[in-house]
CSV table of C-alpha atoms in Angstrom, one decimal:
chain,number,residue,atom,x,y,z
A,1,GLN,CA,24.2,4.3,19.5
A,2,ILE,CA,23.9,0.9,17.3
A,3,ALA,CA,20.3,-0.8,18.5
A,4,GLY,CA,19.7,-4.3,17.5
A,5,MET,CA,16.2,-5.9,17.6
A,6,THR,CA,14.9,-9.4,17.8
A,7,GLY,CA,11.5,-10.7,16.7
A,8,ASP,CA,9.3,-13.1,15.0
A,9,GLY,CA,5.8,-11.8,14.6
A,10,VAL,CA,4.0,-9.0,12.1
A,11,ASN,CA,3.9,-6.9,15.4
A,12,ASP,CA,7.7,-6.8,15.5
A,13,ALA,CA,8.2,-5.5,11.8
A,14,PRO,CA,8.4,-1.8,12.8
A,15,ALA,CA,10.8,-2.2,15.3
A,16,LEU,CA,12.9,-4.7,13.1
A,17,ARG,CA,13.3,-1.9,10.4
A,18,ALA,CA,13.9,1.0,12.7
A,19,ALA,CA,16.5,-0.7,14.3
A,20,ASP,CA,20.5,-1.0,13.0
A,21,MET,CA,20.4,-4.6,13.0
A,22,GLY,CA,16.9,-6.4,12.8
A,23,VAL,CA,17.2,-10.2,13.7
A,24,ALA,CA,14.0,-12.3,12.8
A,25,MET,CA,13.2,-16.1,13.4
A,26,GLY,CA,13.7,-18.2,10.5
A,27,LYS,CA,11.8,-21.4,11.6
A,28,GLU,CA,8.6,-19.5,13.4
A,29,GLY,CA,9.0,-16.0,11.9
A,30,THR,CA,6.7,-14.6,9.8
A,31,ASP,CA,7.5,-13.2,6.3
A,32,VAL,CA,6.9,-9.6,7.3
A,33,ALA,CA,9.0,-9.9,10.1
A,34,ARG,CA,11.7,-11.6,7.8
A,35,GLU,CA,11.2,-9.1,5.1
A,36,ALA,CA,12.0,-6.2,7.5
A,37,ALA,CA,15.0,-7.8,9.2
A,38,GLU,CA,18.9,-7.5,8.0
A,39,MET,CA,19.7,-11.2,9.3
A,40,ILE,CA,17.4,-14.3,10.0
A,41,LEU,CA,18.3,-17.0,12.7
A,42,ALA,CA,18.2,-20.1,10.5
A,43,ASP,CA,17.6,-22.3,13.8
A,44,ASP,CA,15.4,-19.5,15.8
A,45,ASN,CA,18.8,-20.0,18.4
A,46,PHE,CA,19.6,-16.6,20.0
A,47,ALA,CA,23.2,-18.2,20.4
A,48,THR,CA,23.8,-18.2,16.4
A,49,ILE,CA,23.9,-14.5,17.1
A,50,VAL,CA,26.8,-14.9,19.1
A,51,THR,CA,28.5,-17.2,16.5
A,52,ALA,CA,27.8,-14.8,13.9
A,53,VAL,CA,29.5,-11.8,15.6
A,54,ARG,CA,32.5,-14.2,16.4
A,55,GLU,CA,33.2,-15.1,13.2
A,56,GLY,CA,32.7,-11.6,11.9
A,57,ARG,CA,35.5,-10.7,13.9
A,58,VAL,CA,37.6,-13.5,12.7
A,59,VAL,CA,37.1,-12.4,9.4
A,60,TRP,CA,38.2,-8.6,10.5
A,61,ASP,CA,41.2,-9.9,12.2
A,62,ASN,CA,42.2,-12.1,9.3
A,63,LEU,CA,42.2,-9.5,6.8
A,64,ARG,CA,44.3,-7.2,9.0
A,65,LYS,CA,47.0,-9.9,9.4
A,66,ILE,CA,47.0,-10.4,5.4
A,67,LEU,CA,47.7,-7.1,5.6
A,68,LEU,CA,50.3,-7.2,8.2
A,69,VAL,CA,52.2,-10.3,6.3
A,70,ASN,CA,51.7,-9.0,2.7
A,71,THR,CA,52.4,-5.3,2.7
A,72,PRO,CA,56.0,-5.5,4.4
A,73,ILE,CA,57.0,-8.2,2.4
A,74,ASN,CA,56.0,-6.3,-1.1
A,75,ASN,CA,57.4,-3.1,0.3
A,76,ALA,CA,60.9,-4.6,1.1
A,77,GLN,CA,61.1,-6.2,-2.4
A,78,GLY,CA,61.1,-2.9,-4.0
A,79,LEU,CA,62.8,-0.9,-1.4
A,80,GLY,CA,65.7,-3.5,-0.6
A,81,VAL,CA,66.8,-2.8,-4.4
A,82,LEU,CA,66.2,0.7,-3.8
A,83,PHE,CA,68.1,1.2,-0.9
A,84,GLY,CA,70.8,-1.1,-1.5
A,85,LEU,CA,71.5,0.7,-4.5
A,86,ILE,CA,71.4,4.1,-2.5
A,87,CYS,CA,73.9,2.6,0.2
A,88,GLY,CA,76.5,1.7,-2.4
A,89,LEU,CA,75.9,-1.7,-3.8
A,90,ALA,CA,77.3,-1.9,-7.4
A,91,GLU,CA,74.3,-4.1,-8.4
A,92,ALA,CA,70.6,-4.6,-7.6
A,93,PRO,CA,70.7,-7.2,-4.6
A,94,LEU,CA,67.6,-8.7,-6.3
A,95,SER,CA,67.0,-9.4,-9.7
A,96,PRO,CA,63.4,-9.1,-11.5
A,97,ILE,CA,62.5,-12.6,-11.3
A,98,GLN,CA,63.9,-12.9,-7.8
A,99,VAL,CA,61.0,-10.3,-6.9
A,100,LEU,CA,58.4,-11.7,-9.1
A,101,TYR,CA,58.8,-15.0,-7.5
A,102,SER,CA,59.0,-13.7,-3.7
A,103,ASN,CA,55.4,-11.5,-4.6
A,104,LEU,CA,54.0,-14.6,-6.1
A,105,ILE,CA,55.2,-17.3,-3.5
A,106,CYS,CA,54.8,-15.5,-0.4
A,107,ALA,CA,51.2,-14.3,-1.5
A,108,ILE,CA,49.9,-17.6,-2.3
A,109,THR,CA,51.6,-19.6,0.5
A,110,LEU,CA,52.0,-16.7,3.6
A,111,GLY,CA,49.1,-14.9,2.6
A,112,PHE,CA,47.1,-18.1,2.9
A,113,VAL,CA,47.9,-19.1,6.0
A,114,CYS,CA,46.7,-15.8,7.9
A,115,ALA,CA,43.2,-16.2,5.5
A,116,ILE,CA,42.6,-19.3,7.0
A,117,GLU,CA,43.8,-18.4,11.1
A,118,PRO,CA,41.3,-19.9,13.6
A,119,ALA,CA,39.7,-17.4,15.9
A,120,GLU,CA,42.2,-15.6,18.6
A,121,GLU,CA,41.9,-16.3,22.2
A,122,GLY,CA,40.0,-13.5,23.7
A,123,ILE,CA,38.8,-12.1,20.6
A,124,MET,CA,35.0,-12.1,22.0
A,125,THR,CA,36.3,-9.6,24.7
A,126,MET,CA,37.2,-6.8,22.3
A,127,PRO,CA,35.2,-3.6,22.0
A,128,PRO,CA,33.0,-3.3,18.9
A,129,ARG,CA,34.2,-1.7,16.0
A,130,ARG,CA,33.2,2.0,15.4
A,131,ILE,CA,30.8,3.0,12.4
A,132,GLY,CA,33.1,4.1,9.4
A,133,LYS,CA,36.4,2.0,11.0
A,134,ARG,CA,38.8,1.0,8.1
A,135,LEU,CA,40.9,-2.1,8.4
A,136,ILE,CA,44.0,-0.1,8.6
A,137,GLY,CA,44.4,2.1,12.0
A,138,ARG,CA,47.0,3.6,13.6
A,139,TYR,CA,48.7,0.7,15.0
A,140,LEU,CA,48.5,-1.5,11.9
A,141,PHE,CA,50.0,1.3,9.8
A,142,LEU,CA,52.6,1.4,12.5
A,143,ARG,CA,53.2,-2.2,12.6
A,144,ILE,CA,53.5,-2.5,8.7
A,145,ALA,CA,56.0,0.4,8.8
A,146,ILE,CA,57.9,-1.4,11.6
A,147,GLY,CA,58.1,-4.6,9.4
A,148,THR,CA,58.7,-3.0,6.1
A,149,LEU,CA,62.0,-1.1,7.8
A,150,ALA,CA,62.7,-4.4,9.5
A,151,LEU,CA,62.9,-6.5,6.4
A,152,VAL,CA,64.4,-3.8,4.2
A,153,GLY,CA,67.2,-3.5,7.0
A,154,CYS,CA,67.8,-7.4,6.9
A,155,VAL,CA,67.7,-7.8,3.3
A,156,VAL,CA,70.2,-4.9,2.7
A,157,GLY,CA,72.6,-5.7,5.8
A,158,SER,CA,72.8,-9.2,4.8
A,159,VAL,CA,74.0,-8.2,1.8
A,160,PHE,CA,76.6,-6.0,2.8
A,161,TRP,CA,77.7,-9.0,5.3
A,162,ALA,CA,78.0,-11.2,2.2
A,163,GLN,CA,80.1,-8.7,0.6
A,164,ALA,CA,82.3,-8.4,3.5
A,165,LEU,CA,82.8,-11.9,3.8
A,166,GLY,CA,83.9,-11.9,0.4
A,167,TYR,CA,81.3,-13.9,-1.4
A,168,THR,CA,80.5,-13.3,-5.4
A,169,GLN,CA,77.9,-11.0,-6.8
A,170,LYS,CA,75.7,-14.0,-7.3
A,171,GLN,CA,76.1,-15.2,-4.1
A,172,MET,CA,75.4,-12.2,-2.6
A,173,ARG,CA,71.9,-12.1,-4.9
A,174,ALA,CA,71.1,-15.7,-3.3
A,175,GLN,CA,71.4,-14.1,0.2
A,176,ALA,CA,69.4,-11.3,-0.3
A,177,PHE,CA,66.8,-13.6,-1.8
A,178,ASN,CA,67.0,-16.0,1.2
A,179,THR,CA,66.8,-13.4,3.9
A,180,LEU,CA,64.0,-12.1,2.2
A,181,ASP,CA,61.5,-14.8,2.0
A,182,PHE,CA,62.5,-16.3,5.4
A,183,GLY,CA,62.2,-13.2,6.7
A,184,ALA,CA,58.8,-13.3,5.3
A,185,ILE,CA,58.0,-16.6,7.1
A,186,ALA,CA,59.1,-14.9,10.4
A,187,VAL,CA,56.8,-11.9,9.7
A,188,THR,CA,53.9,-14.5,9.4
A,189,LEU,CA,54.8,-16.7,12.3
A,190,SER,CA,54.3,-13.2,14.1
A,191,ALA,CA,51.4,-11.9,12.6
A,192,ARG,CA,49.3,-15.2,13.3
A,193,PHE,CA,48.7,-14.1,17.0
A,194,ALA,CA,47.4,-10.3,16.6
A,195,TYR,CA,47.6,-9.6,20.6
A,196,ASN,CA,49.1,-12.8,21.8
A,197,SER,CA,52.4,-13.5,22.1
A,198,SER,CA,54.2,-16.0,19.4
A,199,PHE,CA,56.5,-17.1,22.1
A,200,ASP,CA,54.1,-19.7,23.2
A,201,SER,CA,53.4,-23.3,22.2
A,202,ARG,CA,50.4,-22.0,20.7
A,203,ILE,CA,52.2,-21.0,17.5
A,204,PHE,CA,52.7,-25.0,17.0
A,205,ARG,CA,48.6,-25.5,17.3
A,206,GLY,CA,45.4,-24.3,15.5
A,207,ASN,CA,46.7,-23.9,12.0
A,208,PRO,CA,48.4,-27.1,10.6
A,209,TYR,CA,48.6,-25.2,7.1
A,210,CYS,CA,50.9,-22.4,8.7
A,211,TRP,CA,53.5,-25.5,9.1
A,212,TYR,CA,52.7,-26.9,5.6
A,213,SER,CA,53.3,-23.6,3.9
A,214,VAL,CA,56.7,-22.7,5.7
A,215,ALA,CA,57.7,-26.4,4.9
A,216,VAL,CA,56.7,-25.3,1.2
A,217,VAL,CA,58.5,-21.9,1.1
A,218,SER,CA,61.7,-23.5,2.6
A,219,VAL,CA,62.2,-26.2,0.4
A,220,LEU,CA,61.4,-24.1,-2.7
A,221,GLN,CA,64.0,-21.5,-1.8
A,222,VAL,CA,66.8,-24.2,-1.1
A,223,ALA,CA,66.1,-25.9,-4.6
A,224,LEU,CA,66.1,-22.9,-6.6
A,225,THR,CA,69.3,-21.6,-4.4
A,226,TYR,CA,71.0,-25.0,-5.5
A,227,ILE,CA,69.4,-26.6,-9.0
A,228,PRO,CA,72.0,-25.8,-11.6
A,229,GLY,CA,71.0,-23.9,-14.1
A,230,LEU,CA,67.6,-22.7,-12.6
A,231,ASN,CA,69.6,-20.5,-10.0
A,232,THR,CA,72.2,-19.0,-12.3
A,233,ALA,CA,70.2,-18.7,-15.7
A,234,VAL,CA,66.6,-18.0,-14.5
A,235,PHE,CA,67.1,-16.2,-10.7
A,236,SER,CA,70.7,-14.7,-11.5
A,237,MET,CA,72.4,-16.1,-8.5
A,238,SER,CA,74.5,-19.4,-7.3
A,239,GLY,CA,74.8,-21.7,-4.5
A,240,MET,CA,75.4,-20.2,-1.0
A,241,ALA,CA,78.1,-21.6,1.5
A,242,GLY,CA,77.2,-22.7,4.9
A,243,PRO,CA,77.9,-19.6,6.5
A,244,GLN,CA,75.5,-17.7,4.6
A,245,TRP,CA,72.7,-19.8,5.9
A,246,GLY,CA,73.7,-18.7,9.3
A,247,ILE,CA,73.4,-15.2,8.3
A,248,VAL,CA,69.7,-16.0,6.9
A,249,ALA,CA,68.8,-18.0,10.1
A,250,LEU,CA,70.0,-14.6,12.3
A,251,PHE,CA,68.2,-12.1,10.4
A,252,ALA,CA,65.0,-14.3,10.5
A,253,VAL,CA,65.3,-14.6,14.4
A,254,VAL,CA,65.6,-10.7,14.3
A,255,MET,CA,62.7,-10.2,12.2
A,256,PHE,CA,60.6,-12.4,14.6
A,257,CYS,CA,61.9,-10.7,17.4
A,258,VAL,CA,61.3,-7.1,16.2
A,259,MET,CA,57.6,-8.2,15.4
A,260,GLU,CA,57.2,-9.7,18.5
A,261,GLY,CA,58.7,-6.7,20.7
A,262,GLU,CA,56.0,-4.6,18.9
A,263,LYS,CA,53.3,-6.5,20.2
A,264,ALA,CA,55.2,-6.5,23.8
A,265,VAL,CA,55.0,-2.6,23.8
A,266,ARG,CA,51.3,-2.6,22.7
A,267,ARG,CA,50.2,-5.0,25.0
A,268,LYS,CA,51.8,-2.9,27.9
A,269,LEU,CA,50.4,0.5,26.2
A,270,LYS,CA,46.8,-1.3,26.2
A,271,MET,CA,47.2,-2.0,30.2
A,272,GLN,CA,47.9,1.5,30.7
A,273,GLY,CA,44.7,2.5,28.8
A,274,LYS,CA,45.9,3.5,25.6
A,275,ASP,CA,44.0,3.2,22.5
A,276,THR,CA,45.9,-0.1,20.8
A,277,ASP,CA,43.1,-1.6,19.4
A,278,ASP,CA,42.4,1.3,16.7
A,279,ASN,CA,38.9,2.5,18.0
A,280,GLU,CA,39.7,6.0,17.5
A,281,PRO,CA,39.2,7.7,14.1
A,282,PHE,CA,42.4,7.7,12.0
A,283,ILE,CA,43.3,9.3,8.4
A,284,PHE,CA,41.9,6.3,6.8
A,285,ASP,CA,38.8,6.2,8.6
A,286,ALA,CA,35.2,7.5,7.2
A,287,ASP,CA,33.6,10.1,9.5
A,288,GLY,CA,31.2,8.3,11.8
A,289,ALA,CA,28.6,11.5,11.2
A,290,ALA,CA,28.8,10.8,7.2
A,291,GLU,CA,27.8,7.4,7.8
A,292,GLU,CA,24.9,8.3,9.7
A,293,GLN,CA,21.5,8.0,7.6
A,294,ASP,CA,18.1,8.2,7.9
A,295,GLY,CA,17.4,4.5,7.2
A,296,PRO,CA,19.1,1.4,8.6
A,297,LEU,CA,22.7,0.5,8.1
A,298,VAL,CA,21.9,-2.1,5.5
A,299,PRO,CA,18.9,-2.8,2.8
A,300,LYS,CA,16.1,-4.7,4.2
A,301,GLY,CA,14.3,-7.6,2.9
A,302,THR,CA,15.5,-10.9,3.4
A,303,SER,CA,12.8,-13.3,3.2
A,304,HIS,CA,13.7,-14.7,-0.1
A,305,LEU,CA,17.3,-15.9,1.1
A,306,ASN,CA,17.8,-19.5,1.4
A,307,LEU,CA,18.7,-20.4,5.2
A,308,ALA,CA,21.3,-22.4,6.5
A,309,GLU,CA,22.5,-23.3,9.9
A,310,LEU,CA,25.7,-22.1,11.3
A,311,THR,CA,28.2,-24.4,12.9
A,312,LYS,CA,28.6,-23.5,16.2
């Protein structure tokens, strides 16, 4: 069990020190109580505790969303080349500069989207995390694996499709390049909501930077594909024909539907009582018993901190 304690007086100090989370008052609390606590309420308002818990859950969720976006994209950049060659392509479907560019632009733009995603609806109804819980649990690991396999399949499949239509090697590289990055956009749009469906108008609300990032990535993709010299000399590709953009759009929709399908299955399993929130131990988790100690979970002594009120 995890125990929390609030207090403001000298007589509260022993309980504040013994609790796993001691919370002292910032305005009326004594120095002794503040020194014994882990957290100080700058405004002496208990509602601030709820705000702090909510913000902590948002940070945790957003870190998991960043992993869900960046990991499949990074995996697909290398595995797309590997499986393309294994499946019989004469040359790598992506050039080294294309891989480096995709890694850079997706991390800066699409990863940033999830880092500033606001609180998801229903976040305070989730049960508290177990001590020792790591960011990656069973279901997040499964989501990353599904996203990786789907994105690799889309990239390699698009190249073989372009090859069957008689396009040149440089056009096939442009095909793989755009399928990868627009597929990454699809993964990001789905990953914005860890629990709720993205097949909803909520996808257009809450985080305007999402659509700014999508616009930046899309414009850069088109520019790099068609700017003479830059596309051939630097990125080892050439401009795509109209039908190739149809292939890109199709595989982006496929990626989005795959990620949303996984969420739908997970919601159904949750209704059946399954541990879809990764509360049970996993191989990446620390042993809960090892986390237990004689003292508190975090060091005591906070009276020297400068207090700042939280905006609710």
